[in-house]
Amino acid sequence: MDPRIEKLKEINTIISSAISKSNKFCFEHILPSQMSLPLFEKAEAELNAILKDYPTDTNFWRMLCNVKTYTMDYAAAITALEKVIALENKQKDKSQLAELLEHKDVEKPKAKVKKTESNLEKRELPYFKYHPEPTVTGAFETDAVVTCDCCKKTTDVYYTNPFFAVDDIEALCPWCIADGKAAKKFKGSFQDDISVDDINDEDKLMELVERTPGYNGWQQEYWLAHCNDYCAFKGYVGWQEIEPLLDQFADIESDLASAGGLKLSELPNHLRDNGSCQGYLFQCICCNKYRLYYDFD
């Protein structure tokens, strides 16, 4: 049996799984979900390896084009499909190429988390009660070495999400956020103190708005509370991410009504990570129940 047949099946299974987890349509201009990216990367690596042995196999080139289209690497997708057309010159491939060319100038969004190599001494990150995993959510970027605008020290972990201040702030280190120096120095805040649930505790409010890294919403970010304390921000979600957690929400119907009025039955068709209707997942730090906020672009 031709070894390519088994390889085609194997890679196709990986791509199908990646697409099912991607939370996007083929030409939708959003990045695929974080769950799908390792699968797309695995498929691409497998394809690049097999194409070294079979550089004229158009099936593998088409699959690579498909992977690159879903990951919004349109230039690479176009190159792959042009190779197919040069080898076979079929009309269906030409039609697909024409569609791809309509998207060639679309800029690929920046990935939420990308690690850089750095020689800086590693420091233990401070703990944020209301945002416990800021490198996972992408609140802290790790793709470069920058200078903190507050302490003027270099750092390879830095914050560029919402910070409400008169000064134009480009980057803040986690330590200047945690000890309140950044908020004090620039008379700023990381969350609008009006756009929060009311818990009637000034100390908790100050910890949230002055010493907690915020998140990046399509519109005005809103911070949820539960059990008389602010919730922990867990990350950006779509329907696929929250469906397994539905029985662990405090009252998702009320959350939907407060955020904008979507019904639970409507979420599978609307709520998508990196999509036009973006979900923001919170978790109570007392009872561990989840809460959901969402907005539209």
GROMACS .gro file of C-alpha atoms in nm:
model
  297
    1MET     CA    1   0.000   0.000   0.000
    2ASP     CA    2   0.120   0.349  -0.084
    3PRO     CA    3   0.244   0.499   0.249
    4ARG     CA    4   0.093   0.832   0.149
    5ILE     CA    5  -0.260   0.698   0.187
    6GLU     CA    6  -0.216   0.624   0.557
    7LYS     CA    7  -0.039   0.957   0.607
    8LEU     CA    8  -0.322   1.140   0.435
    9LYS     CA    9  -0.574   0.978   0.668
   10GLU     CA   10  -0.362   1.052   0.975
   11ILE     CA   11  -0.309   1.419   0.892
   12ASN     CA   12  -0.669   1.464   0.783
   13THR     CA   13  -0.783   1.338   1.124
   14ILE     CA   14  -0.560   1.595   1.295
   15ILE     CA   15  -0.689   1.877   1.074
   16SER     CA   16  -1.052   1.777   1.125
   17SER     CA   17  -1.003   1.779   1.501
   18ALA     CA   18  -0.830   2.117   1.483
   19ILE     CA   19  -1.113   2.266   1.278
   20SER     CA   20  -1.379   2.128   1.513
   21LYS     CA   21  -1.203   2.298   1.807
   22SER     CA   22  -1.116   2.619   1.620
   23ASN     CA   23  -1.439   2.810   1.692
   24LYS     CA   24  -1.426   2.976   1.351
   25PHE     CA   25  -1.526   2.943   0.988
   26CYS     CA   26  -1.269   2.908   0.715
   27PHE     CA   27  -1.242   3.272   0.605
   28GLU     CA   28  -1.357   3.430   0.931
   29HIS     CA   29  -1.099   3.689   1.030
   30ILE     CA   30  -1.030   3.572   1.384
   31LEU     CA   31  -0.759   3.348   1.521
   32PRO     CA   32  -0.857   2.987   1.594
   33SER     CA   33  -0.910   2.905   1.960
   34GLN     CA   34  -0.616   2.823   2.185
   35MET     CA   35  -0.743   2.464   2.207
   36SER     CA   36  -0.697   2.411   1.833
   37LEU     CA   37  -0.360   2.578   1.775
   38PRO     CA   38  -0.141   2.284   1.886
   39LEU     CA   39  -0.333   2.060   1.646
   40PHE     CA   40  -0.289   2.299   1.355
   41GLU     CA   41   0.082   2.322   1.438
   42LYS     CA   42   0.111   1.943   1.451
   43ALA     CA   43  -0.064   1.907   1.115
   44GLU     CA   44   0.163   2.168   0.959
   45ALA     CA   45   0.476   1.996   1.089
   46GLU     CA   46   0.354   1.660   0.953
   47LEU     CA   47   0.276   1.815   0.615
   48ASN     CA   48   0.610   1.992   0.585
   49ALA     CA   49   0.786   1.663   0.663
   50ILE     CA   50   0.592   1.453   0.411
   51LEU     CA   51   0.624   1.717   0.138
   52LYS     CA   52   1.001   1.681   0.153
   53ASP     CA   53   0.955   1.322   0.038
   54TYR     CA   54   0.662   1.387  -0.197
   55PRO     CA   55   0.697   1.747  -0.321
   56THR     CA   56   0.460   1.694  -0.614
   57ASP     CA   57   0.171   1.542  -0.419
   58THR     CA   58  -0.109   1.796  -0.457
   59ASN     CA   59  -0.321   1.640  -0.182
   60PHE     CA   60  -0.066   1.738   0.081
   61TRP     CA   61  -0.029   2.087  -0.065
   62ARG     CA   62  -0.407   2.134  -0.051
   63MET     CA   63  -0.411   2.023   0.310
   64LEU     CA   64  -0.133   2.269   0.394
   65CYS     CA   65  -0.332   2.543   0.221
   66ASN     CA   66  -0.631   2.453   0.438
   67VAL     CA   67  -0.426   2.469   0.759
   68LYS     CA   68  -0.273   2.804   0.663
   69THR     CA   69  -0.614   2.946   0.573
   70TYR     CA   70  -0.761   2.857   0.913
   71THR     CA   71  -0.462   3.007   1.095
   72MET     CA   72  -0.491   3.325   0.882
   73ASP     CA   73  -0.149   3.279   0.719
   74TYR     CA   74  -0.303   3.375   0.386
   75ALA     CA   75   0.024   3.440   0.201
   76ALA     CA   76   0.145   3.087   0.281
   77ALA     CA   77  -0.195   2.945   0.188
   78ILE     CA   78  -0.178   3.120  -0.149
   79THR     CA   79   0.173   2.988  -0.211
   80ALA     CA   80   0.063   2.632  -0.133
   81LEU     CA   81  -0.236   2.652  -0.364
   82GLU     CA   82  -0.029   2.805  -0.645
   83LYS     CA   83   0.194   2.496  -0.626
   84VAL     CA   84  -0.115   2.279  -0.664
   85ILE     CA   85  -0.230   2.474  -0.970
   86ALA     CA   86   0.116   2.455  -1.125
   87LEU     CA   87   0.104   2.075  -1.088
   88GLU     CA   88  -0.259   2.004  -1.184
   89ASN     CA   89  -0.423   2.326  -1.312
   90LYS     CA   90  -0.777   2.238  -1.199
   91GLN     CA   91  -1.060   2.490  -1.204
   92LYS     CA   92  -1.171   2.422  -0.845
   93ASP     CA   93  -0.824   2.516  -0.723
   94LYS     CA   94  -0.827   2.832  -0.934
   95SER     CA   95  -1.162   2.930  -0.785
   96GLN     CA   96  -1.028   2.875  -0.434
   97LEU     CA   97  -0.719   3.079  -0.517
   98ALA     CA   98  -0.936   3.367  -0.634
   99GLU     CA   99  -1.119   3.358  -0.300
  100LEU     CA  100  -0.791   3.344  -0.109
  101LEU     CA  101  -0.655   3.645  -0.298
  102GLU     CA  102  -0.949   3.851  -0.169
  103HIS     CA  103  -0.811   3.798   0.184
  104LYS     CA  104  -0.437   3.835   0.116
  105ASP     CA  105  -0.417   4.183   0.272
  106VAL     CA  106  -0.602   4.092   0.591
  107GLU     CA  107  -0.371   4.141   0.888
  108LYS     CA  108  -0.338   3.843   1.120
  109PRO     CA  109  -0.439   3.935   1.478
  110LYS     CA  110  -0.172   3.923   1.744
  111ALA     CA  111  -0.165   3.600   1.942
  112LYS     CA  112  -0.254   3.641   2.310
  113VAL     CA  113   0.053   3.466   2.449
  114LYS     CA  114   0.393   3.426   2.285
  115LYS     CA  115   0.708   3.351   2.479
  116THR     CA  116   1.042   3.509   2.395
  117GLU     CA  117   1.390   3.396   2.488
  118SER     CA  118   1.542   3.631   2.745
  119ASN     CA  119   1.860   3.646   2.949
  120LEU     CA  120   1.693   3.848   3.223
  121GLU     CA  121   1.698   3.699   3.570
  122LYS     CA  122   1.371   3.520   3.632
  123ARG     CA  123   1.158   3.663   3.912
  124GLU     CA  124   0.860   3.500   4.076
  125LEU     CA  125   0.546   3.672   3.953
  126PRO     CA  126   0.322   3.833   4.213
  127TYR     CA  127  -0.012   3.668   4.284
  128PHE     CA  128  -0.328   3.852   4.182
  129LYS     CA  129  -0.636   3.731   4.367
  130TYR     CA  130  -0.876   3.860   4.104
  131HIS     CA  131  -0.663   3.761   3.803
  132PRO     CA  132  -0.461   3.456   3.911
  133GLU     CA  133  -0.327   3.346   3.570
  134PRO     CA  134  -0.246   3.665   3.377
  135THR     CA  135   0.014   3.499   3.153
  136VAL     CA  136  -0.240   3.233   3.052
  137THR     CA  137  -0.514   3.487   2.976
  138GLY     CA  138  -0.269   3.705   2.784
  139ALA     CA  139  -0.292   4.002   3.021
  140PHE     CA  140   0.086   3.979   3.058
  141GLU     CA  141   0.276   3.961   2.732
  142THR     CA  142   0.598   3.766   2.708
  143ASP     CA  143   0.709   3.823   2.349
  144ALA     CA  144   0.973   4.090   2.403
  145VAL     CA  145   1.200   4.264   2.652
  146VAL     CA  146   1.065   4.611   2.734
  147THR     CA  147   1.114   4.889   2.987
  148CYS     CA  148   0.846   4.936   3.251
  149ASP     CA  149   0.713   5.293   3.236
  150CYS     CA  150   0.679   5.299   3.614
  151CYS     CA  151   1.005   5.161   3.761
  152LYS     CA  152   1.212   5.201   3.440
  153LYS     CA  153   1.350   4.847   3.476
  154THR     CA  154   1.366   4.601   3.187
  155THR     CA  155   1.123   4.310   3.198
  156ASP     CA  156   1.026   4.020   2.973
  157VAL     CA  157   0.681   3.998   3.134
  158TYR     CA  158   0.474   4.311   3.085
  159TYR     CA  159   0.122   4.453   3.072
  160THR     CA  160  -0.032   4.652   2.785
  161ASN     CA  161  -0.404   4.591   2.849
  162PRO     CA  162  -0.643   4.868   2.962
  163PHE     CA  163  -0.495   5.125   3.200
  164PHE     CA  164  -0.698   5.440   3.252
  165ALA     CA  165  -0.463   5.735   3.305
  166VAL     CA  166  -0.379   6.075   3.160
  167ASP     CA  167  -0.028   5.965   3.067
  168ASP     CA  168   0.032   5.750   2.761
  169ILE     CA  169   0.157   5.425   2.913
  170GLU     CA  170   0.311   5.163   2.686
  171ALA     CA  171   0.411   4.886   2.930
  172LEU     CA  172   0.402   4.808   3.301
  173CYS     CA  173   0.575   4.526   3.486
  174PRO     CA  174   0.372   4.290   3.711
  175TRP     CA  175   0.548   4.409   4.027
  176CYS     CA  176   0.456   4.776   3.979
  177ILE     CA  177   0.096   4.668   3.932
  178ALA     CA  178   0.087   4.437   4.235
  179ASP     CA  179   0.224   4.688   4.486
  180GLY     CA  180   0.011   4.974   4.354
  181LYS     CA  181   0.307   5.187   4.241
  182ALA     CA  182   0.184   5.215   3.883
  183ALA     CA  183  -0.168   5.326   3.979
  184LYS     CA  184  -0.028   5.574   4.232
  185LYS     CA  185   0.242   5.720   4.008
  186PHE     CA  186   0.015   5.776   3.709
  187LYS     CA  187  -0.309   5.830   3.905
  188GLY     CA  188  -0.461   5.553   3.698
  189SER     CA  189  -0.668   5.237   3.727
  190PHE     CA  190  -0.686   4.901   3.554
  191GLN     CA  191  -1.063   4.875   3.570
  192ASP     CA  192  -1.331   5.145   3.560
  193ASP     CA  193  -1.470   5.151   3.916
  194ILE     CA  194  -1.817   5.214   3.775
  195SER     CA  195  -1.810   4.906   3.552
  196VAL     CA  196  -1.805   4.654   3.839
  197ASP     CA  197  -2.061   4.470   4.045
  198ASP     CA  198  -2.142   4.646   4.373
  199ILE     CA  199  -2.010   4.466   4.682
  200ASN     CA  200  -1.987   4.769   4.914
  201ASP     CA  201  -1.625   4.711   5.021
  202GLU     CA  202  -1.383   4.993   4.938
  203ASP     CA  203  -1.068   4.791   5.014
  204LYS     CA  204  -1.167   4.515   4.772
  205LEU     CA  205  -1.259   4.771   4.509
  206MET     CA  206  -0.919   4.939   4.539
  207GLU     CA  207  -0.740   4.606   4.509
  208LEU     CA  208  -0.932   4.534   4.192
  209VAL     CA  209  -0.898   4.867   4.015
  210GLU     CA  210  -0.550   4.970   4.137
  211ARG     CA  211  -0.357   4.643   4.189
  212THR     CA  212  -0.511   4.388   3.950
  213PRO     CA  213  -0.425   4.353   3.579
  214GLY     CA  214  -0.734   4.401   3.368
  215TYR     CA  215  -0.863   4.217   3.064
  216ASN     CA  216  -0.929   4.341   2.713
  217GLY     CA  217  -1.293   4.351   2.601
  218TRP     CA  218  -1.455   4.454   2.275
  219GLN     CA  219  -1.639   4.734   2.456
  220GLN     CA  220  -1.616   4.858   2.815
  221GLU     CA  221  -1.477   4.582   3.036
  222TYR     CA  222  -1.703   4.480   3.324
  223TRP     CA  223  -1.597   4.289   3.637
  224LEU     CA  224  -1.836   4.046   3.802
  225ALA     CA  225  -1.867   3.959   4.173
  226HIS     CA  226  -2.015   3.677   4.382
  227CYS     CA  227  -2.032   3.590   4.753
  228ASN     CA  228  -1.965   3.955   4.840
  229ASP     CA  229  -1.627   3.962   4.666
  230TYR     CA  230  -1.501   4.018   4.316
  231CYS     CA  231  -1.459   3.711   4.102
  232ALA     CA  232  -1.134   3.592   3.948
  233PHE     CA  233  -1.105   3.649   3.575
  234LYS     CA  234  -1.038   3.310   3.414
  235GLY     CA  235  -1.010   3.402   3.049
  236TYR     CA  236  -1.174   3.451   2.711
  237VAL     CA  237  -1.429   3.188   2.614
  238GLY     CA  238  -1.677   3.080   2.353
  239TRP     CA  239  -1.958   2.828   2.366
  240GLN     CA  240  -1.719   2.538   2.325
  241GLU     CA  241  -1.527   2.636   2.637
  242ILE     CA  242  -1.829   2.692   2.863
  243GLU     CA  243  -2.057   2.409   2.749
  244PRO     CA  244  -1.886   2.149   2.973
  245LEU     CA  245  -1.916   2.390   3.267
  246LEU     CA  246  -2.285   2.479   3.245
  247ASP     CA  247  -2.381   2.297   3.564
  248GLN     CA  248  -2.109   2.487   3.753
  249PHE     CA  249  -2.245   2.839   3.689
  250ALA     CA  250  -2.410   3.035   3.967
  251ASP     CA  251  -2.692   3.156   3.738
  252ILE     CA  252  -2.594   3.179   3.374
  253GLU     CA  253  -2.940   3.289   3.262
  254SER     CA  254  -2.919   3.596   3.486
  255ASP     CA  255  -2.566   3.668   3.363
  256LEU     CA  256  -2.684   3.658   3.002
  257ALA     CA  257  -2.979   3.884   3.076
  258SER     CA  258  -2.756   4.138   3.251
  259ALA     CA  259  -2.488   4.138   2.982
  260GLY     CA  260  -2.717   4.198   2.688
  261GLY     CA  261  -3.015   3.966   2.676
  262LEU     CA  262  -2.898   3.661   2.484
  263LYS     CA  263  -3.077   3.338   2.572
  264LEU     CA  264  -2.882   3.029   2.669
  265SER     CA  265  -3.023   2.852   2.363
  266GLU     CA  266  -2.870   3.124   2.143
  267LEU     CA  267  -2.515   3.091   2.274
  268PRO     CA  268  -2.403   2.803   2.047
  269ASN     CA  269  -2.468   3.023   1.745
  270HIS     CA  270  -2.317   3.343   1.883
  271LEU     CA  271  -2.062   3.304   2.162
  272ARG     CA  272  -1.716   3.234   2.022
  273ASP     CA  273  -1.366   3.293   2.152
  274ASN     CA  274  -1.201   3.557   1.930
  275GLY     CA  275  -1.539   3.606   1.762
  276SER     CA  276  -1.779   3.897   1.723
  277CYS     CA  277  -1.960   3.787   2.039
  278GLN     CA  278  -1.683   3.733   2.294
  279GLY     CA  279  -1.730   3.565   2.629
  280TYR     CA  280  -1.539   3.649   2.950
  281LEU     CA  281  -1.533   3.382   3.217
  282PHE     CA  282  -1.518   3.463   3.589
  283GLN     CA  283  -1.505   3.233   3.891
  284CYS     CA  284  -1.611   3.309   4.247
  285ILE     CA  285  -1.308   3.298   4.479
  286CYS     CA  286  -1.530   3.177   4.764
  287CYS     CA  287  -1.766   2.908   4.627
  288ASN     CA  288  -1.592   2.845   4.289
  289LYS     CA  289  -1.912   2.896   4.091
  290TYR     CA  290  -1.867   3.044   3.744
  291ARG     CA  291  -2.014   3.362   3.603
  292LEU     CA  292  -2.020   3.488   3.245
  293TYR     CA  293  -2.001   3.829   3.084
  294TYR     CA  294  -2.004   3.892   2.710
  295ASP     CA  295  -2.005   4.177   2.460
  296PHE     CA  296  -2.007   4.236   2.085
  297ASP     CA  297  -1.748   4.398   1.861
   0.00000   0.00000   0.00000
